[in-house]
């Protein structure tokens, strides 16, 4: 038996979330938030934290600076049961941070990438990554030093017999260059959101994006915010409606979706069950601040999971 169910490579930083700010911010005025949360941030870390709390065994690889925010992030991962022996501390460097200002429909997201920019191929222990049955990478466009090596990394993982998944997340430069497509050759499950899927394929609607991506990847899952998610494997297409919840915010909903989907995939569940569970875990994440607080509260998480199990 392998040491881990999955190896995760990606960014590791904190989210600072300010609630209740006015939608228009005037320069030089002091705007007061009504609430504030510091939570574990970054797509790959939210994903690793939440899938670990669902019961998967996770080995995590990333880097942080030698600073309190880096320590905070690692502590949060440790509390969730993630193995952090693949996290390198880079002395003299600063851990990244994202400031999020959620509004009713949209949010402002401001990121300082910090050590996300420094993660490189030399930091990876390939034998550690191979000691899992599945490999996942998040935030392709933010990992600038690692990016040229990512196609080969996926090839290596496939050659070693792991199944693989990718969530690129947004491209801050909005260029959507073709190197992602060379990664997709060795991706089994691709998990973009609707905007990302359309941008990558140069299409204007989600169905065309799904059609185009399913010619490149065996399983495509497109997350469509409050419209739920759709998935395609070959000719089979599935849709999952979102659960009805009153969201505190939707930070990390996509990463929590990935956690639910891949937790079931690793257990060899049917695709429609993976999709349903992904939607449920995305809904759970919206019930508390940030992407991990709803999972961190054990009683809240278990009550939600029991209610979900009874309904299915
Ligand atoms: N308002 C909502 N109510 C219920 N579920 C929601 C809501 N918004 C999002 N979700 C769930 O979260 C899933 C993922 O959301 P979304 O499409 O925003 O992903 P994303 O853009 O990748 O998110 P992230 O910001 O984490 O990268 C959706 O497929 C849906 O199941
Ligand atoms: Mg996303």
mmCIF file of C-alpha atoms and ligand atoms in Angstrom:
data_model
loop_
_atom_site.group_PDB
_atom_site.id
_atom_site.type_symbol
_atom_site.label_atom_id
_atom_site.label_comp_id
_atom_site.label_asym_id
_atom_site.label_seq_id
_atom_site.Cartn_x
_atom_site.Cartn_y
_atom_site.Cartn_z
ATOM 1 C CA UNK A 1 0.000 0.000 0.000
ATOM 2 C CA UNK A 2 1.245 3.510 -0.859
ATOM 3 C CA UNK A 3 2.084 5.942 1.966
ATOM 4 C CA UNK A 4 -0.402 8.587 0.729
ATOM 5 C CA UNK A 5 -3.638 8.616 -1.229
ATOM 6 C CA UNK A 6 -2.490 11.781 -2.916
ATOM 7 C CA UNK A 7 0.471 14.112 -3.333
ATOM 8 C CA UNK A 8 -0.305 17.812 -3.744
ATOM 9 C CA UNK A 9 2.042 20.447 -5.200
ATOM 10 C CA UNK A 10 1.186 24.136 -5.171
ATOM 11 C CA UNK A 11 1.133 27.442 -3.283
ATOM 12 C CA UNK A 12 0.838 27.970 0.450
ATOM 13 C CA UNK A 13 -0.341 31.264 1.891
ATOM 14 C CA UNK A 14 -2.907 32.935 4.136
ATOM 15 C CA UNK A 15 -6.161 34.712 3.278
ATOM 16 C CA UNK A 16 -7.099 37.956 5.036
ATOM 17 C CA UNK A 17 -10.834 38.501 4.485
ATOM 18 C CA UNK A 18 -12.556 41.855 5.146
ATOM 19 C CA UNK A 19 -16.361 41.791 5.277
ATOM 20 C CA UNK A 20 -18.849 44.631 5.026
ATOM 21 C CA UNK A 21 -16.789 47.192 3.098
ATOM 22 C CA UNK A 22 -18.583 49.569 0.714
ATOM 23 C CA UNK A 23 -18.503 48.389 -2.938
ATOM 24 C CA UNK A 24 -16.718 51.583 -4.026
ATOM 25 C CA UNK A 25 -13.498 52.493 -2.208
ATOM 26 C CA UNK A 26 -12.503 56.154 -2.356
ATOM 27 C CA UNK A 27 -8.763 57.019 -2.261
ATOM 28 C CA UNK A 28 -7.490 58.591 1.004
ATOM 29 C CA UNK A 29 -10.709 57.809 2.926
ATOM 30 C CA UNK A 30 -10.681 55.327 5.789
ATOM 31 C CA UNK A 31 -13.193 52.560 5.038
ATOM 32 C CA UNK A 32 -14.270 50.354 7.926
ATOM 33 C CA UNK A 33 -14.883 46.625 7.596
ATOM 34 C CA UNK A 34 -17.574 45.091 9.795
ATOM 35 C CA UNK A 35 -15.751 41.769 10.250
ATOM 36 C CA UNK A 36 -12.373 40.200 9.557
ATOM 37 C CA UNK A 37 -10.930 36.661 9.309
ATOM 38 C CA UNK A 38 -7.420 35.249 8.881
ATOM 39 C CA UNK A 39 -7.687 31.786 7.361
ATOM 40 C CA UNK A 40 -5.539 29.255 5.521
ATOM 41 C CA UNK A 41 -5.551 30.421 1.913
ATOM 42 C CA UNK A 42 -4.269 29.304 -1.511
ATOM 43 C CA UNK A 43 -5.987 26.817 -3.750
ATOM 44 C CA UNK A 44 -3.644 23.886 -3.195
ATOM 45 C CA UNK A 45 -3.521 24.295 0.593
ATOM 46 C CA UNK A 46 -7.314 24.692 0.990
ATOM 47 C CA UNK A 47 -7.720 21.601 -1.189
ATOM 48 C CA UNK A 48 -5.126 19.562 0.771
ATOM 49 C CA UNK A 49 -6.527 20.653 4.158
ATOM 50 C CA UNK A 50 -10.121 19.791 3.283
ATOM 51 C CA UNK A 51 -9.520 16.481 1.500
ATOM 52 C CA UNK A 52 -7.397 15.396 4.478
ATOM 53 C CA UNK A 53 -10.285 16.135 6.861
ATOM 54 C CA UNK A 54 -12.556 14.040 4.622
ATOM 55 C CA UNK A 55 -10.227 11.068 5.280
ATOM 56 C CA UNK A 56 -7.691 11.012 2.417
ATOM 57 C CA UNK A 57 -3.984 10.679 3.321
ATOM 58 C CA UNK A 58 -2.151 13.698 1.867
ATOM 59 C CA UNK A 59 1.535 14.576 1.316
ATOM 60 C CA UNK A 60 1.970 18.297 0.620
ATOM 61 C CA UNK A 61 4.825 20.035 -1.240
ATOM 62 C CA UNK A 62 5.284 23.813 -1.323
ATOM 63 C CA UNK A 63 7.482 26.553 0.145
ATOM 64 C CA UNK A 64 7.025 29.359 2.695
ATOM 65 C CA UNK A 65 9.116 32.265 3.963
ATOM 66 C CA UNK A 66 10.713 32.341 7.408
ATOM 67 C CA UNK A 67 7.858 34.396 8.914
ATOM 68 C CA UNK A 68 4.800 34.065 11.205
ATOM 69 C CA UNK A 69 2.294 33.764 8.318
ATOM 70 C CA UNK A 70 4.247 30.815 6.885
ATOM 71 C CA UNK A 71 4.217 29.123 10.319
ATOM 72 C CA UNK A 72 0.482 29.771 10.670
ATOM 73 C CA UNK A 73 -0.193 28.086 7.292
ATOM 74 C CA UNK A 74 1.885 25.012 8.129
ATOM 75 C CA UNK A 75 0.201 24.698 11.558
ATOM 76 C CA UNK A 76 -3.233 24.747 9.942
ATOM 77 C CA UNK A 77 -2.192 21.986 7.503
ATOM 78 C CA UNK A 78 -0.730 19.909 10.359
ATOM 79 C CA UNK A 79 -3.960 20.262 12.365
ATOM 80 C CA UNK A 80 -5.879 18.791 9.422
ATOM 81 C CA UNK A 81 -3.585 15.743 9.313
ATOM 82 C CA UNK A 82 -1.655 16.701 6.139
ATOM 83 C CA UNK A 83 1.985 15.542 5.999
ATOM 84 C CA UNK A 84 4.053 18.726 5.518
ATOM 85 C CA UNK A 85 7.512 17.186 5.156
ATOM 86 C CA UNK A 86 7.546 18.446 1.549
ATOM 87 C CA UNK A 87 7.184 22.108 2.648
ATOM 88 C CA UNK A 88 10.488 24.015 2.437
ATOM 89 C CA UNK A 89 11.164 27.173 4.495
ATOM 90 C CA UNK A 90 13.170 29.676 2.433
ATOM 91 C CA UNK A 91 15.183 31.927 4.750
ATOM 92 C CA UNK A 92 14.937 35.648 4.063
ATOM 93 C CA UNK A 93 11.836 35.193 1.872
ATOM 94 C CA UNK A 94 8.264 36.296 2.588
ATOM 95 C CA UNK A 95 5.208 34.032 2.521
ATOM 96 C CA UNK A 96 2.471 35.209 0.163
ATOM 97 C CA UNK A 97 -0.873 36.636 1.250
ATOM 98 C CA UNK A 98 -4.251 37.267 -0.367
ATOM 99 C CA UNK A 99 -6.586 40.048 0.769
ATOM 100 C CA UNK A 100 -10.194 39.283 -0.149
ATOM 101 C CA UNK A 101 -13.084 41.747 -0.033
ATOM 102 C CA UNK A 102 -16.313 39.807 -0.681
ATOM 103 C CA UNK A 103 -19.457 41.581 -1.907
ATOM 104 C CA UNK A 104 -22.898 40.076 -2.497
ATOM 105 C CA UNK A 105 -22.203 38.947 -6.077
ATOM 106 C CA UNK A 106 -18.477 39.362 -6.685
ATOM 107 C CA UNK A 107 -15.286 39.826 -4.704
ATOM 108 C CA UNK A 108 -12.034 41.764 -4.933
ATOM 109 C CA UNK A 109 -8.961 39.512 -4.674
ATOM 110 C CA UNK A 110 -5.535 41.134 -4.087
ATOM 111 C CA UNK A 111 -2.523 38.816 -3.893
ATOM 112 C CA UNK A 112 1.144 39.216 -2.988
ATOM 113 C CA UNK A 113 2.648 35.994 -4.334
ATOM 114 C CA UNK A 114 5.745 35.890 -2.079
ATOM 115 C CA UNK A 115 7.346 32.436 -1.999
ATOM 116 C CA UNK A 116 4.785 31.059 -4.492
ATOM 117 C CA UNK A 117 7.151 32.556 -7.076
ATOM 118 C CA UNK A 118 10.128 30.660 -5.640
ATOM 119 C CA UNK A 119 8.884 27.066 -5.732
ATOM 120 C CA UNK A 120 11.030 25.260 -8.282
ATOM 121 C CA UNK A 121 11.688 21.770 -9.588
ATOM 122 C CA UNK A 122 14.776 21.384 -7.347
ATOM 123 C CA UNK A 123 12.501 21.719 -4.272
ATOM 124 C CA UNK A 124 10.491 18.639 -5.266
ATOM 125 C CA UNK A 125 11.303 15.162 -3.991
ATOM 126 C CA UNK A 126 10.024 12.960 -6.804
ATOM 127 C CA UNK A 127 10.113 9.797 -4.686
ATOM 128 C CA UNK A 128 7.972 11.527 -2.050
ATOM 129 C CA UNK A 129 5.515 12.604 -4.766
ATOM 130 C CA UNK A 130 5.424 9.066 -6.171
ATOM 131 C CA UNK A 131 4.530 7.560 -2.787
ATOM 132 C CA UNK A 132 0.832 8.242 -3.501
ATOM 133 C CA UNK A 133 -1.770 6.815 -5.854
ATOM 134 C CA UNK A 134 -2.891 10.241 -7.140
ATOM 135 C CA UNK A 135 -1.113 13.542 -7.952
ATOM 136 C CA UNK A 136 -2.788 16.982 -7.877
ATOM 137 C CA UNK A 137 -1.433 20.432 -8.756
ATOM 138 C CA UNK A 138 -3.216 23.773 -8.280
ATOM 139 C CA UNK A 139 -2.577 27.298 -9.561
ATOM 140 C CA UNK A 140 -0.455 26.613 -12.649
ATOM 141 C CA UNK A 141 -0.110 30.308 -13.577
ATOM 142 C CA UNK A 142 1.066 31.472 -10.138
ATOM 143 C CA UNK A 143 3.909 28.940 -9.880
ATOM 144 C CA UNK A 144 6.146 30.934 -12.185
ATOM 145 C CA UNK A 145 9.511 29.257 -11.425
ATOM 146 C CA UNK A 146 7.982 25.770 -11.495
ATOM 147 C CA UNK A 147 5.809 26.347 -14.587
ATOM 148 C CA UNK A 148 8.349 25.283 -17.270
ATOM 149 C CA UNK A 149 8.810 21.950 -15.432
ATOM 150 C CA UNK A 150 5.112 21.205 -14.876
ATOM 151 C CA UNK A 151 4.546 19.314 -18.181
ATOM 152 C CA UNK A 152 7.448 16.980 -17.343
ATOM 153 C CA UNK A 153 6.286 16.644 -13.742
ATOM 154 C CA UNK A 154 2.895 15.348 -14.886
ATOM 155 C CA UNK A 155 4.610 13.013 -17.380
ATOM 156 C CA UNK A 156 6.798 11.608 -14.572
ATOM 157 C CA UNK A 157 3.772 11.055 -12.338
ATOM 158 C CA UNK A 158 1.848 9.264 -15.108
ATOM 159 C CA UNK A 159 4.898 7.103 -15.921
ATOM 160 C CA UNK A 160 5.029 6.114 -12.244
ATOM 161 C CA UNK A 161 1.422 4.929 -12.408
ATOM 162 C CA UNK A 162 -0.315 7.752 -10.523
ATOM 163 C CA UNK A 163 -3.621 9.202 -11.668
ATOM 164 C CA UNK A 164 -3.423 12.985 -12.025
ATOM 165 C CA UNK A 165 -5.544 16.115 -11.694
ATOM 166 C CA UNK A 166 -5.059 19.828 -12.375
ATOM 167 C CA UNK A 167 -6.879 23.023 -11.371
ATOM 168 C CA UNK A 168 -5.125 25.907 -13.137
ATOM 169 C CA UNK A 169 -7.232 28.617 -11.462
ATOM 170 C CA UNK A 170 -7.078 32.079 -12.999
ATOM 171 C CA UNK A 171 -4.229 33.454 -15.135
ATOM 172 C CA UNK A 172 -3.606 36.926 -13.603
ATOM 173 C CA UNK A 173 -1.982 38.018 -16.896
ATOM 174 C CA UNK A 174 -5.029 36.740 -18.829
ATOM 175 C CA UNK A 175 -2.759 35.282 -21.543
ATOM 176 C CA UNK A 176 -3.778 31.587 -21.322
ATOM 177 C CA UNK A 177 -0.651 30.459 -23.194
ATOM 178 C CA UNK A 178 -0.468 27.049 -24.877
ATOM 179 C CA UNK A 179 1.889 25.402 -22.372
ATOM 180 C CA UNK A 180 -1.161 24.347 -20.301
ATOM 181 C CA UNK A 181 -2.212 22.145 -23.211
ATOM 182 C CA UNK A 182 1.071 20.217 -23.009
ATOM 183 C CA UNK A 183 0.315 19.574 -19.318
ATOM 184 C CA UNK A 184 -3.209 18.380 -20.186
ATOM 185 C CA UNK A 185 -1.713 15.481 -22.215
ATOM 186 C CA UNK A 186 -0.913 13.824 -18.893
ATOM 187 C CA UNK A 187 -3.921 14.980 -16.858
ATOM 188 C CA UNK A 188 -6.725 12.502 -16.061
ATOM 189 C CA UNK A 189 -9.084 15.007 -14.415
ATOM 190 C CA UNK A 190 -9.155 18.702 -15.263
ATOM 191 C CA UNK A 191 -11.129 20.978 -12.905
ATOM 192 C CA UNK A 192 -11.388 24.595 -14.180
ATOM 193 C CA UNK A 193 -14.236 27.004 -13.472
ATOM 194 C CA UNK A 194 -16.479 28.258 -16.285
ATOM 195 C CA UNK A 195 -14.486 31.402 -17.076
ATOM 196 C CA UNK A 196 -11.164 29.529 -17.048
ATOM 197 C CA UNK A 197 -12.533 26.763 -19.304
ATOM 198 C CA UNK A 198 -13.779 29.321 -21.862
ATOM 199 C CA UNK A 199 -10.548 31.346 -21.782
ATOM 200 C CA UNK A 200 -8.367 28.260 -22.256
ATOM 201 C CA UNK A 201 -10.352 26.965 -25.198
ATOM 202 C CA UNK A 202 -11.151 30.348 -26.780
ATOM 203 C CA UNK A 203 -14.874 29.516 -26.606
ATOM 204 C CA UNK A 204 -17.789 31.681 -25.520
ATOM 205 C CA UNK A 205 -19.986 29.187 -23.676
ATOM 206 C CA UNK A 206 -19.515 26.404 -21.186
ATOM 207 C CA UNK A 207 -20.847 23.579 -23.399
ATOM 208 C CA UNK A 208 -18.390 24.422 -26.219
ATOM 209 C CA UNK A 209 -15.570 24.600 -23.662
ATOM 210 C CA UNK A 210 -16.576 21.204 -22.251
ATOM 211 C CA UNK A 211 -16.671 19.698 -25.769
ATOM 212 C CA UNK A 212 -13.222 21.109 -26.622
ATOM 213 C CA UNK A 213 -11.611 20.061 -23.336
ATOM 214 C CA UNK A 214 -13.071 16.550 -23.445
ATOM 215 C CA UNK A 215 -11.089 15.998 -26.647
ATOM 216 C CA UNK A 216 -7.909 16.620 -24.590
ATOM 217 C CA UNK A 217 -8.616 15.101 -21.155
ATOM 218 C CA UNK A 218 -10.429 11.860 -20.110
ATOM 219 C CA UNK A 219 -12.508 13.542 -17.348
ATOM 220 C CA UNK A 220 -13.403 17.249 -17.452
ATOM 221 C CA UNK A 221 -15.240 18.957 -14.590
ATOM 222 C CA UNK A 222 -16.329 22.579 -14.987
ATOM 223 C CA UNK A 223 -17.436 24.496 -11.884
ATOM 224 C CA UNK A 224 -20.120 27.063 -12.609
ATOM 225 C CA UNK A 225 -20.522 28.930 -9.285
ATOM 226 C CA UNK A 226 -24.173 29.154 -8.182
ATOM 227 C CA UNK A 227 -25.198 27.198 -11.339
ATOM 228 C CA UNK A 228 -23.451 24.069 -9.997
ATOM 229 C CA UNK A 229 -21.012 21.944 -12.000
ATOM 230 C CA UNK A 230 -20.909 19.835 -15.151
ATOM 231 C CA UNK A 231 -18.668 16.936 -16.036
ATOM 232 C CA UNK A 232 -17.863 14.901 -19.097
ATOM 233 C CA UNK A 233 -16.162 11.539 -19.610
ATOM 234 C CA UNK A 234 -16.141 10.497 -23.254
ATOM 235 C CA UNK A 235 -19.749 10.757 -24.419
ATOM 236 C CA UNK A 236 -21.222 10.703 -20.878
ATOM 237 C CA UNK A 237 -22.166 14.075 -19.436
ATOM 238 C CA UNK A 238 -23.344 14.797 -15.872
ATOM 239 C CA UNK A 239 -24.663 17.887 -14.078
ATOM 240 C CA UNK A 240 -24.851 18.594 -10.352
ATOM 241 C CA UNK A 241 -27.031 21.375 -8.966
ATOM 242 C CA UNK A 242 -25.554 23.370 -6.087
ATOM 243 C CA UNK A 243 -26.936 22.737 -2.595
ATOM 244 C CA UNK A 244 -29.142 25.467 -1.218
ATOM 245 C CA UNK A 245 -27.093 27.353 1.404
ATOM 246 C CA UNK A 246 -26.763 30.891 2.768
ATOM 247 C CA UNK A 247 -23.087 31.539 1.931
ATOM 248 C CA UNK A 248 -20.912 33.570 4.352
ATOM 249 C CA UNK A 249 -18.506 33.811 1.387
ATOM 250 C CA UNK A 250 -17.539 31.543 -1.535
ATOM 251 C CA UNK A 251 -13.764 31.748 -0.967
ATOM 252 C CA UNK A 252 -12.277 28.301 -1.660
ATOM 253 C CA UNK A 253 -15.599 26.811 -2.850
ATOM 254 C CA UNK A 254 -13.869 25.554 -6.003
ATOM 255 C CA UNK A 255 -11.009 24.010 -4.014
ATOM 256 C CA UNK A 256 -13.468 22.374 -1.609
ATOM 257 C CA UNK A 257 -15.370 21.075 -4.638
ATOM 258 C CA UNK A 258 -12.085 19.540 -5.885
ATOM 259 C CA UNK A 259 -11.564 17.980 -2.421
ATOM 260 C CA UNK A 260 -15.001 16.324 -2.408
ATOM 261 C CA UNK A 261 -14.761 15.192 -6.030
ATOM 262 C CA UNK A 262 -11.243 13.726 -5.761
ATOM 263 C CA UNK A 263 -11.859 12.135 -2.343
ATOM 264 C CA UNK A 264 -14.633 10.070 -3.967
ATOM 265 C CA UNK A 265 -12.626 9.519 -7.176
ATOM 266 C CA UNK A 266 -9.765 8.002 -5.168
ATOM 267 C CA UNK A 267 -12.329 5.677 -3.543
ATOM 268 C CA UNK A 268 -13.349 4.684 -7.118
ATOM 269 C CA UNK A 269 -16.886 6.098 -6.866
ATOM 270 C CA UNK A 270 -19.009 6.687 -9.982
ATOM 271 C CA UNK A 271 -18.525 10.017 -11.725
ATOM 272 C CA UNK A 272 -21.978 11.322 -10.790
ATOM 273 C CA UNK A 273 -21.308 10.484 -7.117
ATOM 274 C CA UNK A 274 -17.951 12.326 -7.292
ATOM 275 C CA UNK A 275 -19.744 15.337 -8.754
ATOM 276 C CA UNK A 276 -22.518 15.294 -6.112
ATOM 277 C CA UNK A 277 -20.000 15.012 -3.288
ATOM 278 C CA UNK A 278 -17.885 17.814 -4.773
ATOM 279 C CA UNK A 279 -20.953 20.066 -4.837
ATOM 280 C CA UNK A 280 -21.804 19.181 -1.242
ATOM 281 C CA UNK A 281 -18.278 19.974 -0.019
ATOM 282 C CA UNK A 282 -18.292 23.269 -1.972
ATOM 283 C CA UNK A 283 -21.565 24.165 -0.238
ATOM 284 C CA UNK A 284 -20.099 23.206 3.160
ATOM 285 C CA UNK A 285 -17.127 25.527 2.573
ATOM 286 C CA UNK A 286 -19.416 28.510 1.944
ATOM 287 C CA UNK A 287 -21.081 28.177 5.365
ATOM 288 C CA UNK A 288 -18.089 29.682 7.243
ATOM 289 C CA UNK A 289 -15.430 32.301 6.515
ATOM 290 C CA UNK A 290 -12.786 31.439 3.922
ATOM 291 C CA UNK A 291 -12.138 28.026 2.399
ATOM 292 C CA UNK A 292 -11.287 25.956 5.487
ATOM 293 C CA UNK A 293 -13.180 27.237 8.568
ATOM 294 C CA UNK A 294 -16.299 25.135 7.895
ATOM 295 C CA UNK A 295 -14.108 22.019 7.628
ATOM 296 C CA UNK A 296 -12.013 22.917 10.696
ATOM 297 C CA UNK A 297 -15.051 23.011 12.983
ATOM 298 C CA UNK A 298 -15.400 19.265 13.551
ATOM 299 C CA UNK A 299 -18.938 19.300 14.896
ATOM 300 C CA UNK A 300 -20.165 21.598 12.117
ATOM 301 C CA UNK A 301 -18.456 19.431 9.472
ATOM 302 C CA UNK A 302 -19.787 16.159 10.853
ATOM 303 C CA UNK A 303 -23.350 17.447 11.238
ATOM 304 C CA UNK A 304 -23.238 18.632 7.610
ATOM 305 C CA UNK A 305 -21.805 15.281 6.393
ATOM 306 C CA UNK A 306 -24.405 13.285 8.357
ATOM 307 C CA UNK A 307 -27.223 15.394 6.916
ATOM 308 C CA UNK A 308 -25.730 14.888 3.428
ATOM 309 C CA UNK A 309 -25.438 11.098 3.961
ATOM 310 C CA UNK A 310 -29.088 10.887 5.121
ATOM 311 C CA UNK A 311 -30.278 12.812 2.052
ATOM 312 C CA UNK A 312 -28.391 10.522 -0.390
HETATM 313 N N1 LIG B 1 -23.757 30.583 -3.963
HETATM 314 C C1 LIG B 1 -23.508 29.269 -3.964
HETATM 315 N N2 LIG B 1 -24.365 28.381 -3.363
HETATM 316 C C2 LIG B 1 -24.107 27.046 -3.349
HETATM 317 N N3 LIG B 1 -23.026 26.486 -3.915
HETATM 318 C C3 LIG B 1 -22.165 27.318 -4.526
HETATM 319 C C4 LIG B 1 -22.336 28.743 -4.585
HETATM 320 N N4 LIG B 1 -21.299 29.284 -5.262
HETATM 321 C C5 LIG B 1 -20.501 28.244 -5.591
HETATM 322 N N5 LIG B 1 -21.023 27.075 -5.161
HETATM 323 C C6 LIG B 1 -20.476 25.723 -5.335
HETATM 324 O O1 LIG B 1 -19.076 25.840 -5.428
HETATM 325 C C7 LIG B 1 -18.611 25.195 -6.613
HETATM 326 C C8 LIG B 1 -17.351 25.855 -7.081
HETATM 327 O O2 LIG B 1 -17.580 27.264 -7.229
HETATM 328 P P1 LIG B 1 -16.894 28.182 -8.323
HETATM 329 O O3 LIG B 1 -17.501 27.926 -9.636
HETATM 330 O O4 LIG B 1 -16.959 29.538 -7.736
HETATM 331 O O5 LIG B 1 -15.391 27.620 -8.367
HETATM 332 P P2 LIG B 1 -14.026 28.422 -8.497
HETATM 333 O O6 LIG B 1 -14.245 29.671 -9.271
HETATM 334 O O7 LIG B 1 -13.000 27.456 -8.966
HETATM 335 O O8 LIG B 1 -13.761 28.769 -6.964
HETATM 336 P P3 LIG B 1 -12.402 29.253 -6.258
HETATM 337 O O9 LIG B 1 -12.635 30.686 -5.941
HETATM 338 O O10 LIG B 1 -12.314 28.385 -5.021
HETATM 339 O O11 LIG B 1 -11.270 29.031 -7.220
HETATM 340 C C9 LIG B 1 -19.766 25.262 -7.580
HETATM 341 O O12 LIG B 1 -19.681 24.242 -8.544
HETATM 342 C C10 LIG B 1 -20.967 25.079 -6.634
HETATM 343 O O13 LIG B 1 -21.178 23.696 -6.392
HETATM 344 MG MG1 LIG B 2 -10.873 27.766 -8.766
#
